[in-house]
Amino acid sequence: MPVEKNISLKPYNTFGIDVKAKYLLNIDSTENLREALTDDYLKHQDRLILGGGSNILFTRDVDGLVLLNRISGIEIVRQDDQRVWVRAGAGETWHDLVMWSIEQGLGGMENLSLIPGSVGAGPMQNIGAYGVELKDSFYELEALQLDTMDIRKFSAADCKFGYRESVFKHELKNRFFIIHVTFCLSRNPQLNTSYGAIAQELQHMGITVPGVRDVSNAVINIRRSKLPDPKVLGNAGSFFKNPEVDQQVFDQLKAAHPNVVGYPTIPGKVKLAAGWLIEQCGWKGKVVGHTGSHKDQALVLVNYGEATGKEIYELALKIRDSVIEKFGVRIDPEVNVY
Ligand code: FAD
Ligand code: NAP
């Protein structure tokens, strides 16, 4: 096993934070993973699983072993007249899988185009965008239990998917390495173009009867125009989740702040746009040392080049406190803080 030692993680996280890992190992198969977990020396090290590093903020060195997931492969495992089941290696790049599905004319993932990161991290927070979540096309996943090395299958119900949530962020945190994910895609998808600027972008593209590729292209165009490219400006997408509040709390906020942005979720609950709350507290575009809130999207915290993870985290805490002070609402990080 070619273990790298004392290596910078800067190329392995989209914030571009320069911390070090004591050991780093590429994992390209289940056998390779089992070997690493039973190695006489490595088995005593603390472990961190990393995919694309696009949803993590490093505030310290990793005094242990980074397992870099590179398990690849995309295969059709079952199909009928309507549906196609696709099993992907967890180390595949998410956007490559979406592009593969579009090449095959299959629908279900098009609204999730251009989300950075790996397939295996997708279920961790039930990635979502433009009114669609991973759970909508999820069939099952296989994960290796790190202490027993047994492989267990998880259905959608087992994963307990929620809004940017799953069982893997809570009771099963750090206990499983997701190795494969199977999706059920549609040959005749119902396109979701009602969210945000998709319909407007399709119109702008001159498309009246869109297909999956058109919706994907529209999402890609919108994302490119709005979001900072981590290759140019370090970031991990939305730093905070949108908070959900009781209808009663929303009504009180609306009375005090008539422009407050909220969307009903389940009866009696309203999701607030965290970006709006942060913007109202004056953070949008503000630069603090080597970090700041992005000028076009307040929810995205950025690294102007030399920021440490601690510096970014301190800014996040200040932002959180100011939102509590102004609105009485707590916003929690979506990004995994290490
Ligand atoms: P990593 O950052 O490598 O890991 C994230 C967490 O998952 C870590 O705790 C890690 O230990 C764990 N983990 C990773 N792989 C595995 C595995 N195989 N098994 C077990 N645990 C694992 N997210 C959205 O939901 N919607 C968006 O629209 C979106 N847009 C984004 C835009 C930008 C510009 C950026 C930078 C990020 C965006 N994100 C979005 C966040 C991010 O892309 C997703 O959360 C993505 O799924 C993270 O994948 P990753 O492989 O980079 O995960
Ligand atoms: P946007 O369209 O400007 O919308 C702002 C917020 O309002 C979003 O957070 C979104 O919630 C919510 N919203 C808008 N229209 C909605 C509707 N019809 N129903 C319910 N909620 C609605 O957001 P944006 O920043 O440009 O992002 C566009 C999409 O990409 C969003 O879905 C967003 O989640 C996703 N995205 C995610 C990340 C990340 O890192 N997690 C980064 C960039 C973009 P939702 O977030 O719940 O959709």
XYZ file of C-alpha atoms and ligand atoms in Angstrom:
439
model
C 0.000 0.000 0.000
C 1.594 3.293 -1.095
C 0.912 5.402 2.013
C 1.838 9.083 1.696
C 3.226 10.667 4.853
C 3.005 14.174 6.292
C 1.177 15.449 3.243
C -0.596 18.786 2.676
C -4.377 18.483 2.242
C -4.569 21.783 0.329
C -5.225 20.060 -3.028
C -7.820 17.807 -1.404
C -10.292 20.397 -0.062
C -12.145 23.051 -2.053
C -11.640 25.690 0.657
C -7.923 25.268 -0.131
C -6.949 25.060 3.535
C -3.320 24.098 4.017
C -3.404 21.545 6.829
C -1.383 18.333 6.946
C -2.347 14.692 7.218
C -0.030 12.294 9.010
C -0.925 9.577 6.466
C -2.946 9.530 3.262
C -4.038 6.511 1.283
C -5.968 6.205 -1.991
C -8.749 3.646 -1.677
C -9.765 2.219 -5.047
C -11.513 -1.010 -4.017
C -13.207 -2.691 -1.088
C -10.252 -5.094 -0.808
C -7.858 -2.177 -0.665
C -9.989 -0.603 2.092
C -10.073 -3.828 4.130
C -6.304 -4.115 3.757
C -5.833 -0.579 5.122
C -8.168 -1.218 8.043
C -6.358 -4.402 9.076
C -2.802 -3.194 8.522
C -0.859 -3.720 11.762
C 0.214 -0.097 11.988
C -2.554 1.831 10.198
C -5.393 0.150 12.109
C -4.386 2.096 15.234
C -4.648 5.486 13.500
C -7.656 7.811 13.670
C -9.353 7.870 10.273
C -10.991 10.465 8.087
C -12.838 9.538 4.892
C -12.495 12.123 2.146
C -14.150 12.350 -1.261
C -13.804 15.618 -3.168
C -13.294 17.677 0.000
C -16.052 20.080 -1.086
C -18.071 19.945 2.129
C -15.392 20.086 4.786
C -13.573 22.857 6.657
C -10.236 21.837 8.143
C -9.450 23.782 11.317
C -6.518 21.527 12.309
C -4.107 18.912 10.995
C -5.288 15.319 10.653
C -3.220 13.406 13.184
C -4.107 10.091 11.586
C -5.026 8.451 8.305
C -6.983 10.091 5.473
C -8.772 7.508 3.338
C -9.204 9.141 -0.053
C -12.142 7.489 -1.761
C -11.368 6.642 -5.389
C -13.647 3.584 -5.839
C -14.780 3.886 -9.458
C -17.195 2.282 -11.920
C -20.686 2.920 -13.286
C -22.860 -0.021 -14.359
C -26.472 -0.724 -15.207
C -27.605 -3.507 -12.882
C -31.288 -3.838 -13.831
C -33.806 -2.301 -16.199
C -37.412 -2.463 -17.341
C -39.581 -0.446 -19.765
C -39.660 2.591 -17.487
C -36.653 2.468 -15.174
C -32.924 1.781 -15.115
C -31.004 0.920 -11.935
C -27.457 2.280 -11.986
C -24.775 1.294 -9.467
C -21.834 3.670 -9.102
C -18.549 3.440 -7.233
C -18.605 5.922 -4.366
C -15.383 7.545 -5.562
C -16.862 8.550 -8.929
C -17.250 12.297 -9.373
C -20.910 13.204 -8.836
C -21.153 15.486 -11.861
C -19.592 12.793 -14.115
C -22.346 10.407 -13.028
C -24.986 13.041 -13.784
C -23.430 13.602 -17.244
C -23.328 9.822 -17.827
C -27.051 9.564 -16.963
C -27.835 12.374 -19.390
C -25.810 10.677 -22.162
C -28.024 7.611 -21.616
C -31.163 9.802 -21.838
C -32.073 8.947 -18.244
C -33.767 11.415 -15.936
C -33.719 12.073 -12.212
C -30.365 13.756 -11.647
C -30.450 16.662 -14.102
C -31.290 19.317 -11.472
C -28.280 18.130 -9.466
C -25.813 18.962 -12.249
C -22.489 20.563 -11.330
C -22.637 19.787 -7.598
C -18.979 19.170 -6.705
C -17.740 16.101 -4.873
C -18.056 12.348 -4.972
C -20.993 9.984 -5.388
C -20.315 8.464 -1.953
C -20.648 11.755 -0.097
C -23.991 12.499 -1.795
C -26.079 10.436 0.637
C -24.221 11.908 3.637
C -26.243 15.102 3.398
C -28.815 14.010 0.817
C -27.447 16.588 -1.626
C -30.085 18.817 -3.131
C -30.557 21.685 -5.531
C -33.305 23.298 -7.582
C -36.141 21.405 -5.913
C -34.608 17.916 -6.269
C -32.729 15.814 -3.728
C -30.549 12.723 -4.075
C -33.209 10.713 -2.211
C -35.615 11.203 -5.163
C -33.557 8.843 -7.362
C -31.803 6.832 -4.639
C -32.357 3.069 -4.547
C -29.801 1.690 -2.054
C -26.207 1.966 -0.941
C -23.527 -0.409 0.239
C -21.247 0.636 3.061
C -18.435 -1.063 4.915
C -18.723 -0.968 8.673
C -15.341 0.263 9.858
C -15.131 -1.763 13.098
C -16.438 -5.148 11.848
C -15.608 -4.766 8.145
C -19.006 -6.217 7.228
C -20.737 -4.779 4.203
C -24.248 -3.578 4.907
C -26.969 -2.451 2.493
C -29.003 0.629 3.334
C -32.404 1.405 1.818
C -33.670 4.994 1.637
C -35.604 4.414 4.878
C -32.428 3.124 6.588
C -30.574 6.278 5.516
C -33.200 8.495 7.236
C -32.805 11.187 4.598
C -33.907 14.669 5.591
C -33.187 18.209 4.462
C -29.372 18.042 3.936
C -29.377 15.229 6.487
C -28.974 11.475 6.829
C -28.262 8.874 9.475
C -24.571 9.080 8.481
C -24.316 12.621 9.871
C -25.807 11.561 13.197
C -26.102 8.166 14.900
C -23.867 6.441 12.334
C -21.323 9.270 12.037
C -17.817 7.946 11.224
C -18.978 4.329 11.462
C -19.400 3.443 7.763
C -17.417 3.927 4.558
C -19.920 4.223 1.701
C -18.529 2.146 -1.178
C -21.309 1.947 -3.813
C -24.570 3.771 -4.417
C -27.415 2.524 -6.636
C -29.912 4.909 -8.218
C -33.204 4.237 -9.962
C -33.451 6.520 -12.996
C -36.334 7.064 -15.371
C -36.596 6.602 -19.133
C -39.579 9.017 -19.156
C -38.775 11.530 -16.460
C -41.093 14.203 -15.138
C -38.916 17.283 -15.452
C -38.854 19.790 -12.609
C -38.391 23.232 -14.147
C -40.529 25.241 -11.751
C -37.751 26.044 -9.298
C -35.767 29.260 -9.274
C -34.560 30.554 -12.601
C -34.691 27.247 -14.567
C -37.774 28.123 -16.630
C -36.410 31.602 -17.308
C -33.022 30.199 -18.354
C -34.677 27.651 -20.688
C -36.609 30.500 -22.281
C -33.395 32.471 -22.625
C -31.843 29.397 -24.313
C -34.791 29.365 -26.757
C -36.047 25.961 -25.594
C -39.793 25.403 -25.432
C -39.956 21.598 -25.056
C -37.020 20.722 -22.787
C -35.417 17.335 -22.280
C -33.106 16.191 -19.476
C -30.036 17.606 -21.237
C -31.682 21.026 -21.588
C -32.589 21.165 -17.895
C -29.067 20.090 -16.988
C -27.587 22.787 -19.246
C -29.913 25.401 -17.748
C -28.845 24.436 -14.207
C -25.171 24.507 -15.242
C -25.576 27.982 -16.787
C -27.306 29.353 -13.682
C -24.763 27.837 -11.306
C -21.800 29.126 -13.341
C -23.272 32.625 -13.324
C -23.956 32.690 -9.561
C -21.484 30.541 -7.682
C -17.757 31.095 -7.144
C -15.616 28.389 -8.763
C -13.568 26.774 -5.966
C -10.603 26.512 -8.372
C -10.563 30.313 -8.471
C -11.880 31.211 -4.997
C -11.795 28.604 -2.231
C -15.235 27.741 -0.815
C -17.442 24.806 0.158
C -20.758 26.050 -1.241
C -23.414 27.073 1.273
C -21.770 27.221 4.668
C -25.072 27.083 6.585
C -28.277 25.104 6.144
C -31.533 26.944 5.708
C -33.206 26.871 9.134
C -36.729 25.536 9.556
C -39.033 27.369 11.987
C -42.613 26.995 13.220
C -45.275 28.837 11.220
C -45.955 30.976 14.313
C -42.308 32.094 14.473
C -42.405 32.835 10.758
C -45.548 34.960 11.180
C -43.838 36.990 13.920
C -40.729 37.451 11.746
C -42.911 38.495 8.808
C -44.633 41.116 10.939
C -41.272 42.572 11.960
C -39.498 42.024 8.600
C -42.090 42.014 5.770
C -39.512 40.914 3.154
C -38.374 37.807 5.027
C -37.921 34.887 2.596
C -39.619 31.643 3.663
C -40.972 28.515 1.985
C -43.511 26.135 3.596
C -42.087 22.621 4.031
C -44.331 20.307 6.049
C -47.581 21.632 7.580
C -46.781 24.107 10.348
C -43.135 24.553 9.316
C -41.399 27.154 7.165
C -37.866 27.037 5.721
C -36.088 30.395 5.892
C -33.496 31.395 3.290
C -30.307 31.575 5.390
C -28.655 33.681 2.676
C -31.293 36.390 3.153
C -30.869 36.397 6.945
C -27.084 36.743 6.590
C -27.406 39.483 3.995
C -29.740 41.462 6.276
C -27.069 41.338 8.977
C -24.743 43.172 6.608
C -22.335 40.330 5.810
C -22.816 39.969 2.050
C -19.587 40.872 0.262
C -17.831 41.730 3.533
C -14.125 40.847 3.679
C -12.725 39.936 7.105
C -8.963 39.292 7.015
C -8.376 36.546 4.453
C -11.977 35.404 4.412
C -15.469 36.768 3.910
C -19.014 36.240 2.691
C -19.241 36.117 -1.110
C -20.389 39.265 -2.902
C -23.101 37.494 -4.931
C -24.140 34.796 -2.462
C -23.980 35.642 1.256
C -24.355 31.975 2.255
C -21.020 31.072 0.684
C -17.952 31.812 2.823
C -14.749 32.155 0.835
C -10.997 31.885 1.257
C -9.196 34.779 -0.408
C -6.053 32.674 -0.537
C -4.315 32.564 2.802
C -7.147 31.954 5.268
C -6.862 29.277 7.908
C -9.790 27.041 8.722
C -9.965 28.599 12.190
C -10.299 32.070 10.656
C -13.187 30.930 8.462
C -14.844 29.150 11.369
C -14.537 32.244 13.577
C -16.244 34.291 10.868
C -18.994 31.644 10.669
C -19.577 31.921 14.430
C -19.803 35.721 14.204
C -22.318 35.414 11.372
C -24.353 32.856 13.313
C -24.405 35.084 16.426
C -25.496 38.160 14.483
C -28.394 36.227 12.910
C -29.489 35.048 16.368
C -29.275 38.606 17.684
C -31.262 40.182 14.824
C -33.828 37.469 14.122
C -33.737 35.098 17.117
C -33.075 32.247 14.666
C -30.131 29.843 14.842
C -28.393 28.818 11.630
C -26.284 25.652 11.733
C -23.343 24.759 9.495
C -23.969 22.481 6.554
C -20.221 22.119 6.053
C -18.489 19.442 8.149
C -16.075 21.228 10.483
C -12.994 19.132 11.287
P -16.212 15.554 1.288
O -16.121 17.011 1.531
O -14.997 14.835 0.881
O -16.812 14.861 2.596
C -17.949 15.388 3.232
C -18.273 14.535 4.469
O -18.678 13.235 4.082
C -17.060 14.324 5.380
O -17.531 14.286 6.716
C -16.521 12.964 4.970
O -15.824 12.310 6.024
C -17.796 12.238 4.599
N -17.628 11.276 3.510
C -17.202 11.547 2.246
N -17.223 10.436 1.494
C -17.666 9.437 2.283
C -17.887 8.034 2.077
N -17.662 7.438 0.912
N -18.341 7.301 3.128
C -18.565 7.876 4.340
N -18.360 9.181 4.592
C -17.924 9.958 3.577
N -24.259 20.497 -1.769
C -25.573 20.321 -2.039
O -26.248 19.520 -1.373
N -26.189 21.016 -3.039
C -25.526 21.891 -3.811
O -26.117 22.481 -4.709
C -24.137 22.113 -3.539
N -23.446 23.019 -4.249
C -22.132 23.235 -3.970
C -21.440 24.193 -4.714
C -20.098 24.426 -4.466
C -19.355 25.461 -5.282
C -19.416 23.676 -3.480
C -17.960 23.878 -3.242
C -20.107 22.745 -2.715
C -21.472 22.514 -2.956
N -22.212 21.577 -2.217
C -23.538 21.367 -2.499
C -21.573 20.825 -1.129
C -20.833 19.538 -1.609
O -20.534 19.609 -2.972
C -21.637 18.267 -1.350
O -21.962 18.153 0.004
C -20.891 17.001 -1.793
O -21.727 15.882 -1.685
C -19.621 16.749 -0.983
O -18.911 15.695 -1.607
P -17.377 15.438 -1.320
O -17.018 14.154 -1.958
O -16.588 16.606 -1.712
O -17.415 15.273 0.267
P -31.892 30.643 -4.755
O -32.526 30.041 -5.950
O -31.410 32.047 -4.799
O -32.864 30.478 -3.506
C -32.507 30.980 -2.203
C -32.996 30.000 -1.166
O -34.416 29.943 -1.233
C -32.458 28.635 -1.421
O -31.712 28.284 -0.313
C -33.650 27.741 -1.636
O -33.701 26.652 -0.732
C -34.853 28.603 -1.340
N -35.830 28.476 -2.459
C -35.827 29.174 -3.627
N -36.904 28.828 -4.384
C -37.558 27.886 -3.685
C -38.733 27.132 -3.933
N -39.438 27.287 -5.047
N -39.131 26.240 -3.003
C -38.420 26.059 -1.870
N -37.304 26.751 -1.583
C -36.872 27.652 -2.460
O -30.669 29.727 -4.285
P -29.199 29.615 -4.853
O -28.293 29.981 -3.773
O -29.068 30.253 -6.195
O -29.070 28.041 -5.030
C -29.845 27.379 -6.002
C -29.994 25.924 -5.606
O -28.705 25.312 -5.534
C -30.634 25.753 -4.234
O -31.444 24.617 -4.276
C -29.466 25.531 -3.325
O -29.783 24.697 -2.216
C -28.467 24.829 -4.236
N -27.098 25.143 -3.811
C -26.616 24.505 -2.726
C -25.330 24.735 -2.287
C -24.773 23.979 -1.114
O -23.591 24.048 -0.881
N -25.584 23.264 -0.394
C -24.529 25.658 -2.942
C -25.072 26.325 -4.023
C -26.359 26.058 -4.469
P -32.951 25.253 -0.987
O -31.521 25.519 -0.697
O -33.607 24.377 0.007
O -33.196 24.804 -2.390
